[in-house]
Amino acid sequence: MEALLPVLQQHSGLSVLACAVAFRCVHYMLRNLPVPDEVQQDAFRFWKWRNLSVSLVHSLVTGVWAVTCLVQEPMMRQDIFSYYTPASYLLVCVSSGYFVQDACDIILTGHAKGSWEFLIHHFLVLCSFLYTLFMQHYVAGATIALLVEVNSVTLHMRLMLKLAGAQFSPFYNFNKLLNVFTYVSFRLSAQFFLTWYIMHNYSWLDHAGYFMVTMIIMNVMILIYFYRLLRADFFPRRKTSSAVQNGTHSSSATPRFLNE
């Protein structure tokens, strides 16, 4: 890993593109897996299932990877600006490649309009991660930010269960509780820790203003999504729940149904 670091640092852009191609290959390999019948009946659901399958692989890999990096190197939690390890640098490369691939998949398949929130999120993350890779600063901060991928595992599972029409199953009920727990313990806590760190060390951090603005925008987005998540899973509107249960929801409402 030590020998690989100089190569990654000298060719950061190519490394990200290579990781993007790797995730595209994962996308094609996952096509061989079976898909629920309900998913196959709707074009949007079919695309979303394939898209979420790749996202789930990314979250499983990078979530465990980020936790491992931070457990093995506690110093990364104390100095998010300059301290990092080869494994954490490679982690940011891999994750950046995924976000490039996912943004391209959304845009090139014609789903940009219905997925604009994800594109804004990907744009903000990529700008920060690419700065991290090229400037070799905030690598530890990016690693901490990737703790959110632990929560993304349950988020992706939640949406895939809804796609398959299993939102009333015992597993969905278990997953929605686990989802709230990981949302608070990994997503919200990681975001708020980074926000606090930047505020506390604002005077000496490079480009602190940019990262503070980015964090504020991201914090607003995740709080809004958390509200929508709680409302949809624990305080559902009777009309929406009835329509979904009876299978009477229209295909035009599918994107909103999945985003809740």
CSV table of C-alpha atoms in Angstrom, one decimal:
chain,number,residue,atom,x,y,z
A,1,MET,CA,0.0,0.0,0.0
A,2,GLU,CA,2.9,2.4,0.8
A,3,ALA,CA,4.3,1.8,-2.7
A,4,LEU,CA,1.0,2.5,-4.3
A,5,LEU,CA,0.5,5.9,-2.6
A,6,PRO,CA,2.9,7.9,-4.8
A,7,VAL,CA,1.3,6.5,-7.9
A,8,LEU,CA,-2.1,7.5,-6.8
A,9,GLN,CA,-0.9,11.0,-5.8
A,10,GLN,CA,0.8,11.6,-9.1
A,11,HIS,CA,-2.2,10.4,-11.1
A,12,SER,CA,-5.2,11.3,-9.0
A,13,GLY,CA,-7.5,12.1,-11.9
A,14,LEU,CA,-6.7,8.9,-13.7
A,15,SER,CA,-7.1,6.9,-10.5
A,16,VAL,CA,-10.6,8.3,-10.0
A,17,LEU,CA,-11.5,7.5,-13.6
A,18,ALA,CA,-10.2,4.0,-13.2
A,19,CYS,CA,-12.3,3.5,-10.1
A,20,ALA,CA,-15.4,4.9,-12.1
A,21,VAL,CA,-14.8,2.3,-14.8
A,22,ALA,CA,-14.4,-0.4,-12.1
A,23,PHE,CA,-17.8,0.5,-10.7
A,24,ARG,CA,-19.3,0.5,-14.2
A,25,CYS,CA,-18.0,-3.1,-14.5
A,26,VAL,CA,-19.7,-3.9,-11.2
A,27,HIS,CA,-22.9,-2.5,-12.7
A,28,TYR,CA,-22.7,-4.9,-15.7
A,29,MET,CA,-21.8,-7.9,-13.5
A,30,LEU,CA,-24.8,-7.3,-11.2
A,31,ARG,CA,-27.1,-7.6,-14.3
A,32,ASN,CA,-26.7,-11.4,-13.9
A,33,LEU,CA,-28.5,-11.4,-10.5
A,34,PRO,CA,-32.2,-12.0,-10.4
A,35,VAL,CA,-34.6,-9.1,-10.1
A,36,PRO,CA,-38.0,-9.1,-8.3
A,37,ASP,CA,-41.0,-9.5,-10.7
A,38,GLU,CA,-42.6,-6.2,-9.5
A,39,VAL,CA,-39.4,-4.4,-10.4
A,40,GLN,CA,-39.3,-5.8,-13.9
A,41,GLN,CA,-42.8,-4.5,-14.6
A,42,ASP,CA,-41.8,-0.8,-14.5
A,43,ALA,CA,-38.9,0.8,-16.4
A,44,PHE,CA,-38.0,3.3,-13.7
A,45,ARG,CA,-38.1,0.7,-11.0
A,46,PHE,CA,-35.9,-1.6,-13.1
A,47,TRP,CA,-33.3,1.2,-13.6
A,48,LYS,CA,-33.5,2.3,-10.0
A,49,TRP,CA,-32.9,-1.3,-8.8
A,50,ARG,CA,-29.8,-1.6,-10.9
A,51,ASN,CA,-28.6,1.8,-9.8
A,52,LEU,CA,-29.2,1.0,-6.1
A,53,SER,CA,-27.4,-2.4,-6.4
A,54,VAL,CA,-24.2,-0.6,-7.4
A,55,SER,CA,-24.7,1.9,-4.6
A,56,LEU,CA,-25.2,-0.9,-2.1
A,57,VAL,CA,-21.9,-2.5,-3.1
A,58,HIS,CA,-20.2,0.9,-2.8
A,59,SER,CA,-21.6,1.5,0.7
A,60,LEU,CA,-20.8,-2.0,2.0
A,61,VAL,CA,-17.2,-1.6,0.9
A,62,THR,CA,-16.5,2.0,1.8
A,63,GLY,CA,-18.5,2.0,5.0
A,64,VAL,CA,-16.4,-0.9,6.5
A,65,TRP,CA,-13.3,0.6,4.9
A,66,ALA,CA,-13.8,4.0,6.6
A,67,VAL,CA,-14.5,2.5,10.0
A,68,THR,CA,-11.4,0.4,9.7
A,69,CYS,CA,-9.2,3.3,8.8
A,70,LEU,CA,-10.4,5.4,11.7
A,71,VAL,CA,-10.2,2.6,14.2
A,72,GLN,CA,-6.6,1.7,13.2
A,73,GLU,CA,-5.5,5.3,13.1
A,74,PRO,CA,-7.1,7.4,15.9
A,75,MET,CA,-4.9,10.3,14.9
A,76,MET,CA,-7.2,10.8,11.8
A,77,ARG,CA,-10.0,11.9,14.2
A,78,GLN,CA,-7.7,14.6,15.7
A,79,ASP,CA,-6.1,16.0,12.6
A,80,ILE,CA,-8.5,15.9,9.7
A,81,PHE,CA,-6.4,18.4,7.7
A,82,SER,CA,-2.9,16.9,7.2
A,83,TYR,CA,-2.8,13.4,8.6
A,84,TYR,CA,-3.8,10.4,6.5
A,85,THR,CA,-2.8,6.9,5.6
A,86,PRO,CA,-2.3,5.3,2.1
A,87,ALA,CA,-5.5,3.2,2.8
A,88,SER,CA,-7.5,6.3,3.5
A,89,TYR,CA,-6.2,8.1,0.4
A,90,LEU,CA,-7.2,5.1,-1.8
A,91,LEU,CA,-10.6,5.0,-0.1
A,92,VAL,CA,-11.3,8.6,-1.2
A,93,CYS,CA,-10.1,7.6,-4.8
A,94,VAL,CA,-12.5,4.7,-4.9
A,95,SER,CA,-15.4,6.6,-3.5
A,96,SER,CA,-14.8,9.5,-5.9
A,97,GLY,CA,-14.9,7.0,-8.8
A,98,TYR,CA,-18.2,5.7,-7.6
A,99,PHE,CA,-19.8,9.2,-7.5
A,100,VAL,CA,-18.5,9.9,-11.0
A,101,GLN,CA,-20.0,6.7,-12.3
A,102,ASP,CA,-23.3,7.2,-10.5
A,103,ALA,CA,-23.7,10.8,-11.7
A,104,CYS,CA,-23.0,9.7,-15.3
A,105,ASP,CA,-25.5,6.8,-14.9
A,106,ILE,CA,-28.2,9.2,-13.7
A,107,ILE,CA,-27.6,11.8,-16.5
A,108,LEU,CA,-27.0,9.5,-19.4
A,109,THR,CA,-30.1,7.4,-18.7
A,110,GLY,CA,-32.3,10.5,-18.7
A,111,HIS,CA,-33.1,10.5,-15.0
A,112,ALA,CA,-31.5,13.8,-14.1
A,113,LYS,CA,-34.7,15.7,-13.6
A,114,GLY,CA,-36.1,13.3,-11.1
A,115,SER,CA,-32.8,12.8,-9.3
A,116,TRP,CA,-31.6,16.4,-9.1
A,117,GLU,CA,-31.1,16.1,-5.3
A,118,PHE,CA,-28.7,13.2,-5.8
A,119,LEU,CA,-26.8,15.2,-8.5
A,120,ILE,CA,-26.4,18.2,-6.2
A,121,HIS,CA,-25.1,15.9,-3.4
A,122,HIS,CA,-22.7,14.2,-5.8
A,123,PHE,CA,-21.5,17.5,-7.1
A,124,LEU,CA,-20.7,18.8,-3.6
A,125,VAL,CA,-19.0,15.6,-2.6
A,126,LEU,CA,-16.9,15.3,-5.8
A,127,CYS,CA,-15.7,18.9,-5.5
A,128,SER,CA,-14.6,18.3,-1.9
A,129,PHE,CA,-13.1,14.9,-2.6
A,130,LEU,CA,-11.2,16.0,-5.8
A,131,TYR,CA,-9.8,18.9,-3.8
A,132,THR,CA,-8.7,16.4,-1.1
A,133,LEU,CA,-7.0,14.2,-3.7
A,134,PHE,CA,-5.2,16.8,-5.7
A,135,MET,CA,-4.2,19.0,-2.7
A,136,GLN,CA,-3.6,16.0,-0.3
A,137,HIS,CA,-5.4,17.9,2.5
A,138,TYR,CA,-8.5,16.9,4.4
A,139,VAL,CA,-8.1,13.2,3.5
A,140,ALA,CA,-8.9,12.2,7.1
A,141,GLY,CA,-11.9,14.6,6.9
A,142,ALA,CA,-13.1,12.8,3.8
A,143,THR,CA,-12.6,9.5,5.5
A,144,ILE,CA,-14.8,10.6,8.4
A,145,ALA,CA,-17.4,11.9,6.0
A,146,LEU,CA,-17.5,8.4,4.4
A,147,LEU,CA,-18.8,7.0,7.7
A,148,VAL,CA,-22.2,8.0,6.3
A,149,GLU,CA,-21.9,5.0,4.0
A,150,VAL,CA,-22.6,2.7,7.0
A,151,ASN,CA,-26.1,4.4,7.1
A,152,SER,CA,-26.3,4.3,3.3
A,153,VAL,CA,-26.4,0.5,3.5
A,154,THR,CA,-29.7,0.6,5.3
A,155,LEU,CA,-31.0,3.5,3.2
A,156,HIS,CA,-30.4,1.6,0.0
A,157,MET,CA,-31.9,-1.6,1.5
A,158,ARG,CA,-35.0,0.5,2.4
A,159,LEU,CA,-35.5,1.7,-1.1
A,160,MET,CA,-34.9,-1.7,-2.7
A,161,LEU,CA,-37.5,-3.2,-0.4
A,162,LYS,CA,-40.0,-0.5,-1.4
A,163,LEU,CA,-39.1,-1.2,-5.1
A,164,ALA,CA,-39.9,-4.9,-4.5
A,165,GLY,CA,-43.2,-4.1,-2.8
A,166,ALA,CA,-41.9,-5.4,0.6
A,167,GLN,CA,-42.5,-2.3,2.6
A,168,PHE,CA,-44.9,-4.1,4.9
A,169,SER,CA,-42.6,-7.1,5.6
A,170,PRO,CA,-40.9,-7.8,9.0
A,171,PHE,CA,-37.5,-7.2,7.5
A,172,TYR,CA,-38.5,-3.7,6.4
A,173,ASN,CA,-39.8,-2.9,9.9
A,174,PHE,CA,-36.4,-4.1,11.3
A,175,ASN,CA,-34.5,-2.2,8.7
A,176,LYS,CA,-36.3,1.1,9.3
A,177,LEU,CA,-35.4,1.0,12.9
A,178,LEU,CA,-31.8,0.2,12.1
A,179,ASN,CA,-31.8,2.9,9.5
A,180,VAL,CA,-32.8,5.6,12.1
A,181,PHE,CA,-30.1,4.4,14.4
A,182,THR,CA,-27.3,4.4,11.8
A,183,TYR,CA,-28.6,7.8,10.4
A,184,VAL,CA,-28.1,9.4,13.8
A,185,SER,CA,-24.9,7.5,14.9
A,186,PHE,CA,-23.1,7.6,11.5
A,187,ARG,CA,-24.6,10.2,9.2
A,188,LEU,CA,-25.6,13.0,11.5
A,189,SER,CA,-22.8,12.6,13.9
A,190,ALA,CA,-20.1,12.5,11.2
A,191,GLN,CA,-21.5,15.6,9.5
A,192,PHE,CA,-21.9,17.5,12.7
A,193,PHE,CA,-18.4,16.5,13.9
A,194,LEU,CA,-16.8,17.8,10.7
A,195,THR,CA,-18.9,21.0,10.9
A,196,TRP,CA,-17.7,21.6,14.5
A,197,TYR,CA,-14.1,20.8,13.6
A,198,ILE,CA,-14.0,23.4,10.8
A,199,MET,CA,-15.7,26.0,12.9
A,200,HIS,CA,-13.3,25.4,15.8
A,201,ASN,CA,-10.2,25.5,13.6
A,202,TYR,CA,-11.5,28.0,11.0
A,203,SER,CA,-8.7,30.5,11.5
A,204,TRP,CA,-5.9,28.3,10.2
A,205,LEU,CA,-7.6,25.7,7.9
A,206,ASP,CA,-7.0,26.2,4.2
A,207,HIS,CA,-10.1,27.1,2.3
A,208,ALA,CA,-12.2,26.7,5.4
A,209,GLY,CA,-14.9,29.1,4.1
A,210,TYR,CA,-15.5,26.8,1.1
A,211,PHE,CA,-15.8,23.7,3.2
A,212,MET,CA,-17.9,25.4,5.8
A,213,VAL,CA,-20.4,26.5,3.1
A,214,THR,CA,-20.4,22.9,1.7
A,215,MET,CA,-21.0,21.4,5.1
A,216,ILE,CA,-23.9,23.8,5.9
A,217,ILE,CA,-25.6,22.9,2.6
A,218,MET,CA,-25.1,19.2,3.2
A,219,ASN,CA,-26.3,19.5,6.8
A,220,VAL,CA,-29.5,21.2,5.6
A,221,MET,CA,-30.0,18.5,3.0
A,222,ILE,CA,-29.6,15.6,5.4
A,223,LEU,CA,-31.8,17.1,8.1
A,224,ILE,CA,-34.6,17.6,5.5
A,225,TYR,CA,-34.1,14.1,4.3
A,226,PHE,CA,-34.2,12.8,7.9
A,227,TYR,CA,-37.5,14.6,8.4
A,228,ARG,CA,-38.9,13.0,5.3
A,229,LEU,CA,-37.6,9.6,6.3
A,230,LEU,CA,-39.3,9.8,9.7
A,231,ARG,CA,-42.5,11.1,8.3
A,232,ALA,CA,-42.7,8.3,5.6
A,233,ASP,CA,-41.7,5.4,7.8
A,234,PHE,CA,-43.2,6.3,11.1
A,235,PHE,CA,-46.0,8.9,10.4
A,236,PRO,CA,-47.2,7.9,6.9
A,237,ARG,CA,-50.1,9.8,5.3
A,238,ARG,CA,-53.1,7.5,5.2
A,239,LYS,CA,-53.9,8.2,1.5
A,240,THR,CA,-50.4,7.4,0.4
A,241,SER,CA,-50.1,4.3,2.4
A,242,SER,CA,-53.5,3.0,1.2
A,243,ALA,CA,-52.5,3.7,-2.4
A,244,VAL,CA,-49.3,1.8,-2.1
A,245,GLN,CA,-50.8,-1.1,-0.3
A,246,ASN,CA,-53.5,-1.5,-2.9
A,247,GLY,CA,-51.1,-1.2,-5.8
A,248,THR,CA,-52.9,1.8,-7.2
A,249,HIS,CA,-50.1,4.3,-7.3
A,250,SER,CA,-49.2,5.6,-10.8
A,251,SER,CA,-45.9,5.3,-12.5
A,252,SER,CA,-45.5,9.1,-12.6
A,253,ALA,CA,-45.6,9.1,-8.8
A,254,THR,CA,-42.9,6.5,-8.5
A,255,PRO,CA,-39.9,8.8,-8.1
A,256,ARG,CA,-41.6,10.7,-5.3
A,257,PHE,CA,-42.6,7.4,-3.7
A,258,LEU,CA,-39.1,6.2,-3.7
A,259,ASN,CA,-37.5,9.4,-2.5
A,260,GLU,CA,-39.7,9.4,0.7
